[in-house]
mmCIF file of C-alpha atoms in Angstrom:
data_model
loop_
_atom_site.group_PDB
_atom_site.id
_atom_site.type_symbol
_atom_site.label_atom_id
_atom_site.label_comp_id
_atom_site.label_asym_id
_atom_site.label_seq_id
_atom_site.Cartn_x
_atom_site.Cartn_y
_atom_site.Cartn_z
ATOM 1 C CA ASP R 1 -0.572 0.413 -0.070
ATOM 2 C CA ILE R 2 0.919 3.790 -0.628
ATOM 3 C CA GLN R 3 1.355 5.869 2.267
ATOM 4 C CA MET R 4 0.750 9.056 1.706
ATOM 5 C CA THR R 5 2.214 11.028 5.006
ATOM 6 C CA GLN R 6 0.068 15.168 5.539
ATOM 7 C CA SER R 7 1.732 17.443 7.559
ATOM 8 C CA PRO R 8 1.104 19.318 9.809
ATOM 9 C CA SER R 9 -1.697 17.955 11.460
ATOM 10 C CA SER R 10 -3.506 21.338 12.411
ATOM 11 C CA LEU R 11 -2.815 24.948 11.726
ATOM 12 C CA SER R 12 -3.552 28.502 12.476
ATOM 13 C CA ALA R 13 -3.250 31.301 10.600
ATOM 14 C CA SER R 14 -4.330 34.765 9.722
ATOM 15 C CA VAL R 15 -7.124 36.035 7.674
ATOM 16 C CA GLY R 16 -4.857 37.853 4.513
ATOM 17 C CA ASP R 17 -2.194 35.332 4.777
ATOM 18 C CA ARG R 18 -0.585 32.661 2.696
ATOM 19 C CA VAL R 19 -1.089 29.052 3.960
ATOM 20 C CA THR R 20 1.038 26.092 2.369
ATOM 21 C CA ILE R 21 0.370 21.953 3.668
ATOM 22 C CA THR R 22 2.070 19.842 2.181
ATOM 23 C CA CYS R 23 1.338 15.365 1.317
ATOM 24 C CA GLN R 24 3.827 13.158 0.907
ATOM 25 C CA ALA R 25 3.852 9.818 -0.393
ATOM 26 C CA SER R 26 5.799 6.487 0.057
ATOM 27 C CA GLN R 27 6.779 5.778 -3.308
ATOM 28 C CA ASP R 28 6.163 7.754 -6.779
ATOM 29 C CA ILE R 29 2.771 8.334 -7.554
ATOM 30 C CA ARG R 30 3.399 10.458 -10.576
ATOM 31 C CA THR R 31 0.522 13.402 -10.251
ATOM 32 C CA TYR R 32 -1.702 11.524 -9.602
ATOM 33 C CA LEU R 33 -3.278 13.799 -6.173
ATOM 34 C CA ASN R 34 -5.806 14.842 -5.488
ATOM 35 C CA TRP R 35 -6.699 17.479 -2.442
ATOM 36 C CA TYR R 36 -10.927 17.727 -1.039
ATOM 37 C CA GLN R 37 -12.138 20.674 1.408
ATOM 38 C CA GLN R 38 -13.869 19.188 4.227
ATOM 39 C CA LYS R 39 -16.512 21.707 6.286
ATOM 40 C CA PRO R 40 -17.704 20.479 9.747
ATOM 41 C CA GLY R 41 -20.911 18.251 9.171
ATOM 42 C CA LYS R 42 -19.958 18.924 5.608
ATOM 43 C CA ALA R 43 -18.983 15.756 2.541
ATOM 44 C CA PRO R 44 -15.103 16.496 1.023
ATOM 45 C CA LYS R 45 -15.075 18.249 -2.428
ATOM 46 C CA VAL R 46 -12.071 18.099 -4.224
ATOM 47 C CA LEU R 47 -9.747 21.249 -5.161
ATOM 48 C CA ILE R 48 -7.602 19.788 -7.192
ATOM 49 C CA TYR R 49 -6.867 17.125 -8.874
ATOM 50 C CA ASP R 50 -3.918 15.785 -10.828
ATOM 51 C CA ALA R 51 -1.947 17.388 -8.422
ATOM 52 C CA SER R 52 -1.559 21.330 -9.819
ATOM 53 C CA ASN R 53 -5.436 20.554 -11.930
ATOM 54 C CA LEU R 54 -8.258 23.355 -10.113
ATOM 55 C CA GLU R 55 -11.526 22.058 -10.119
ATOM 56 C CA THR R 56 -14.658 24.044 -12.148
ATOM 57 C CA GLY R 57 -15.947 27.238 -10.056
ATOM 58 C CA VAL R 58 -12.919 26.608 -7.146
ATOM 59 C CA PRO R 59 -11.455 29.895 -6.221
ATOM 60 C CA SER R 60 -7.678 31.198 -8.149
ATOM 61 C CA ARG R 61 -6.238 31.243 -4.695
ATOM 62 C CA PHE R 62 -5.934 27.458 -4.688
ATOM 63 C CA SER R 63 -3.278 26.004 -5.412
ATOM 64 C CA GLY R 64 -1.200 22.355 -5.915
ATOM 65 C CA SER R 65 1.663 21.469 -7.328
ATOM 66 C CA GLY R 66 4.342 18.012 -6.851
ATOM 67 C CA SER R 67 5.172 15.301 -8.805
ATOM 68 C CA GLY R 68 6.739 12.114 -7.573
ATOM 69 C CA THR R 69 6.996 11.793 -3.573
ATOM 70 C CA ASP R 70 5.509 15.627 -2.627
ATOM 71 C CA PHE R 71 3.133 17.801 -3.291
ATOM 72 C CA SER R 72 2.068 20.987 -1.439
ATOM 73 C CA PHE R 73 -1.468 23.145 -1.826
ATOM 74 C CA THR R 74 -1.547 26.123 -1.411
ATOM 75 C CA ILE R 75 -3.923 29.141 0.303
ATOM 76 C CA SER R 76 -2.717 32.469 -1.447
ATOM 77 C CA SER R 77 -5.013 34.948 0.986
ATOM 78 C CA LEU R 78 -6.853 32.875 3.082
ATOM 79 C CA GLN R 79 -9.946 33.722 3.374
ATOM 80 C CA PRO R 80 -12.736 33.333 6.376
ATOM 81 C CA GLU R 81 -14.634 30.919 4.049
ATOM 82 C CA ASP R 82 -11.688 28.015 4.045
ATOM 83 C CA ILE R 83 -11.936 27.066 7.910
ATOM 84 C CA ALA R 84 -12.284 23.712 6.982
ATOM 85 C CA THR R 85 -9.784 20.461 7.315
ATOM 86 C CA TYR R 86 -7.690 19.295 4.087
ATOM 87 C CA TYR R 87 -7.448 16.199 2.748
ATOM 88 C CA CYS R 88 -4.120 14.365 -0.330
ATOM 89 C CA GLN R 89 -5.245 11.625 -1.638
ATOM 90 C CA GLN R 90 -3.649 9.236 -3.900
ATOM 91 C CA TYR R 91 -4.814 7.441 -7.110
ATOM 92 C CA ASP R 92 -1.508 6.049 -8.483
ATOM 93 C CA ASN R 93 -2.664 2.349 -7.575
ATOM 94 C CA LEU R 94 -5.169 1.043 -4.791
ATOM 95 C CA PRO R 95 -6.543 0.966 -2.587
ATOM 96 C CA LEU R 96 -7.434 4.179 -2.371
ATOM 97 C CA ARG R 97 -5.858 6.396 0.664
ATOM 98 C CA PHE R 98 -6.416 9.433 1.523
ATOM 99 C CA GLY R 99 -3.739 12.110 4.345
ATOM 100 C CA GLN R 100 -4.058 12.418 8.076
ATOM 101 C CA GLY R 101 -6.381 15.637 7.237
ATOM 102 C CA THR R 102 -4.841 19.609 8.240
ATOM 103 C CA ARG R 103 -6.724 21.862 10.619
ATOM 104 C CA LEU R 104 -6.922 24.537 9.382
ATOM 105 C CA GLU R 105 -8.034 27.688 12.183
ATOM 106 C CA ILE R 106 -8.452 31.692 11.905
ATOM 107 C CA LYS R 107 -6.090 32.786 14.222
ATOM 108 C CA GLN H 1 -25.489 15.654 -11.576
ATOM 109 C CA VAL H 2 -25.643 13.126 -9.647
ATOM 110 C CA GLN H 3 -27.222 12.495 -6.490
ATOM 111 C CA LEU H 4 -26.160 10.207 -3.482
ATOM 112 C CA GLN H 5 -28.673 9.658 -0.505
ATOM 113 C CA GLU H 6 -26.963 6.753 2.509
ATOM 114 C CA SER H 7 -30.066 4.988 4.242
ATOM 115 C CA GLY H 8 -30.002 1.811 6.849
ATOM 116 C CA PRO H 9 -29.727 1.655 10.956
ATOM 117 C CA GLY H 10 -27.902 4.281 12.449
ATOM 118 C CA LEU H 11 -27.581 1.448 15.846
ATOM 119 C CA VAL H 12 -25.691 -2.476 15.007
ATOM 120 C CA LYS H 13 -24.829 -4.771 17.844
ATOM 121 C CA PRO H 14 -21.143 -5.611 18.219
ATOM 122 C CA SER H 15 -20.331 -9.469 16.033
ATOM 123 C CA GLY H 16 -23.593 -7.754 14.174
ATOM 124 C CA THR H 17 -23.429 -6.918 10.239
ATOM 125 C CA LEU H 18 -23.665 -3.064 8.782
ATOM 126 C CA SER H 19 -26.027 -2.957 6.237
ATOM 127 C CA LEU H 20 -26.539 0.449 3.867
ATOM 128 C CA THR H 21 -28.071 1.406 0.565
ATOM 129 C CA CYS H 22 -27.004 3.687 -1.520
ATOM 130 C CA ALA H 23 -30.064 5.546 -3.086
ATOM 131 C CA VAL H 24 -28.308 7.084 -7.037
ATOM 132 C CA SER H 25 -30.363 10.420 -8.986
ATOM 133 C CA GLY H 26 -29.145 11.966 -11.430
ATOM 134 C CA ASP H 27 -28.101 9.268 -14.003
ATOM 135 C CA SER H 28 -28.007 5.825 -14.069
ATOM 136 C CA ILE H 29 -26.579 3.698 -12.366
ATOM 137 C CA SER H 30 -25.021 1.697 -15.329
ATOM 138 C CA SER H 31 -23.458 4.828 -16.218
ATOM 139 C CA ASN H 32 -19.507 4.951 -16.368
ATOM 140 C CA TYR H 33 -18.274 5.261 -12.646
ATOM 141 C CA TRP H 34 -16.904 3.405 -9.592
ATOM 142 C CA TRP H 35 -19.521 3.741 -7.139
ATOM 143 C CA SER H 36 -17.676 3.915 -4.106
ATOM 144 C CA TRP H 37 -18.056 3.977 -0.093
ATOM 145 C CA VAL H 38 -16.446 5.970 2.316
ATOM 146 C CA ARG H 39 -16.000 5.654 5.801
ATOM 147 C CA GLN H 40 -14.880 8.861 8.893
ATOM 148 C CA PRO H 41 -14.173 7.490 12.253
ATOM 149 C CA PRO H 42 -15.455 10.210 14.988
ATOM 150 C CA GLY H 43 -12.945 13.100 15.027
ATOM 151 C CA LYS H 44 -10.993 11.364 12.963
ATOM 152 C CA GLY H 45 -9.823 11.133 9.155
ATOM 153 C CA LEU H 46 -11.036 9.734 5.388
ATOM 154 C CA GLU H 47 -10.992 5.798 4.869
ATOM 155 C CA TRP H 48 -11.958 4.171 1.554
ATOM 156 C CA ILE H 49 -13.142 0.425 1.754
ATOM 157 C CA GLY H 50 -14.538 -0.004 -1.481
ATOM 158 C CA GLU H 51 -16.154 0.573 -5.036
ATOM 159 C CA ILE H 52 -18.590 -1.072 -7.474
ATOM 160 C CA TYR H 53 -18.392 -0.717 -11.113
ATOM 161 C CA HIS H 54 -22.315 -1.432 -12.879
ATOM 162 C CA SER H 55 -20.604 -4.993 -14.409
ATOM 163 C CA GLY H 56 -20.343 -5.906 -10.969
ATOM 164 C CA THR H 57 -16.654 -6.106 -10.762
ATOM 165 C CA THR H 58 -15.309 -4.023 -7.701
ATOM 166 C CA ASN H 59 -11.895 -3.344 -5.739
ATOM 167 C CA TYR H 60 -11.732 -3.288 -1.587
ATOM 168 C CA ASN H 61 -9.434 -2.070 0.487
ATOM 169 C CA PRO H 62 -6.855 -5.411 2.185
ATOM 170 C CA SER H 63 -7.700 -3.454 5.219
ATOM 171 C CA LEU H 64 -10.960 -4.488 5.454
ATOM 172 C CA LYS H 65 -11.405 -6.993 1.744
ATOM 173 C CA SER H 66 -12.251 -10.171 4.487
ATOM 174 C CA ARG H 67 -16.075 -8.190 5.955
ATOM 175 C CA VAL H 68 -17.223 -5.944 2.936
ATOM 176 C CA THR H 69 -19.796 -6.568 0.535
ATOM 177 C CA VAL H 70 -19.997 -3.925 -2.621
ATOM 178 C CA SER H 71 -23.412 -4.646 -4.347
ATOM 179 C CA VAL H 72 -25.651 -3.076 -7.184
ATOM 180 C CA ASP H 73 -28.343 -2.725 -8.028
ATOM 181 C CA LYS H 74 -29.263 -2.182 -11.757
ATOM 182 C CA SER H 75 -33.035 -2.469 -11.310
ATOM 183 C CA LYS H 76 -33.393 0.120 -8.325
ATOM 184 C CA ASN H 77 -30.270 2.494 -9.025
ATOM 185 C CA HIS H 78 -28.451 1.884 -6.073
ATOM 186 C CA PHE H 79 -25.986 -0.015 -4.714
ATOM 187 C CA SER H 80 -25.302 -1.172 -0.862
ATOM 188 C CA LEU H 81 -22.364 -1.815 1.348
ATOM 189 C CA LYS H 82 -22.298 -5.276 3.595
ATOM 190 C CA LEU H 83 -19.714 -4.957 6.544
ATOM 191 C CA SER H 84 -20.282 -7.576 8.540
ATOM 192 C CA SER H 85 -17.894 -8.687 12.054
ATOM 193 C CA VAL H 86 -18.649 -5.225 13.177
ATOM 194 C CA THR H 87 -17.102 -3.733 16.373
ATOM 195 C CA ALA H 88 -16.463 -0.349 18.177
ATOM 196 C CA ALA H 89 -13.651 0.676 15.151
ATOM 197 C CA ASP H 90 -16.280 0.872 13.078
ATOM 198 C CA THR H 91 -17.873 3.483 13.781
ATOM 199 C CA ALA H 92 -18.378 5.973 11.557
ATOM 200 C CA VAL H 93 -20.173 8.456 9.484
ATOM 201 C CA TYR H 94 -20.550 5.828 6.446
ATOM 202 C CA TYR H 95 -19.726 8.019 3.348
ATOM 203 C CA CYS H 96 -21.116 6.781 -0.541
ATOM 204 C CA ALA H 97 -19.603 8.678 -3.551
ATOM 205 C CA SER H 98 -18.693 8.152 -7.048
ATOM 206 C CA SER H 99 -16.343 8.483 -9.582
ATOM 207 C CA ALA H 100 -16.717 9.715 -13.031
ATOM 208 C CA ARG H 101 -12.777 10.471 -13.169
ATOM 209 C CA LEU H 102 -10.837 6.606 -13.749
ATOM 210 C CA ALA H 103 -7.688 5.710 -13.412
ATOM 211 C CA GLY H 104 -5.684 2.567 -14.293
ATOM 212 C CA GLY H 105 -7.452 2.075 -17.897
ATOM 213 C CA GLY H 106 -11.200 2.698 -15.940
ATOM 214 C CA SER H 107 -10.114 -0.184 -13.631
ATOM 215 C CA TYR H 108 -11.126 2.144 -10.233
ATOM 216 C CA SER H 109 -11.779 6.086 -9.173
ATOM 217 C CA ALA H 110 -9.635 8.692 -9.448
ATOM 218 C CA VAL H 111 -11.126 11.454 -7.914
ATOM 219 C CA ILE H 112 -14.057 11.871 -6.064
ATOM 220 C CA ASP H 113 -16.550 13.811 -7.840
ATOM 221 C CA TYR H 114 -19.723 13.190 -5.746
ATOM 222 C CA TRP H 115 -20.717 12.097 -2.347
ATOM 223 C CA GLY H 116 -23.470 11.374 0.280
ATOM 224 C CA GLN H 117 -24.049 13.472 2.822
ATOM 225 C CA GLY H 118 -23.031 10.640 5.048
ATOM 226 C CA THR H 119 -24.638 8.622 7.723
ATOM 227 C CA LEU H 120 -22.897 7.474 11.085
ATOM 228 C CA VAL H 121 -23.572 4.355 11.355
ATOM 229 C CA THR H 122 -22.542 3.196 16.044
ATOM 230 C CA VAL H 123 -21.789 0.172 16.922
ATOM 231 C CA SER H 124 -22.833 -0.434 20.090
ATOM 232 C CA SER H 125 -24.828 -2.822 21.930
#
């Protein structure tokens, strides 16, 4: 199985801050990585697919990059509505696996 | 736009079998999607359980494979999850989901595009 290590597990930042989350795969997954946002009590929603492609309708302040084993997810200017938990997910191989999640809070 | 709705008992006894159904609307279950189950224990992360294609082909998480069955009922446009020999560790919100974007030449899901609202299943006597 491919293991996904996401960091940090939690993050506190101010409105307008640039926020970056990283995700490391235990083996090369090319660019087969997605990023999801999950707000409290809601189902996850995909924001970034294939490592760097912005999902239709998602604000451009969200971005993703990386390939191989190291990936990052960035919010360029944090907004109050971005408070959520973020997960990476690999699909290079089965089983599909998510990172442990990063809980983002407003300082 | 696919819409998904989970249904089933919210309480299951230890050693029993958890059974959930996901009703699909907005498209046919025979369309080119993989139909999945994902769970989330309270306060914890997401775990992919398994998935099925309308042909009946399934993929399962090896960590659960011995206890899981996912099936599809085309006549009712729904799919189902059975998890046997449950313990308290199986207490979670269970989501049904679907993927239109596929990987491995279509042999499994790539992106989970649509999600149900989730249903909490508690394992307790």
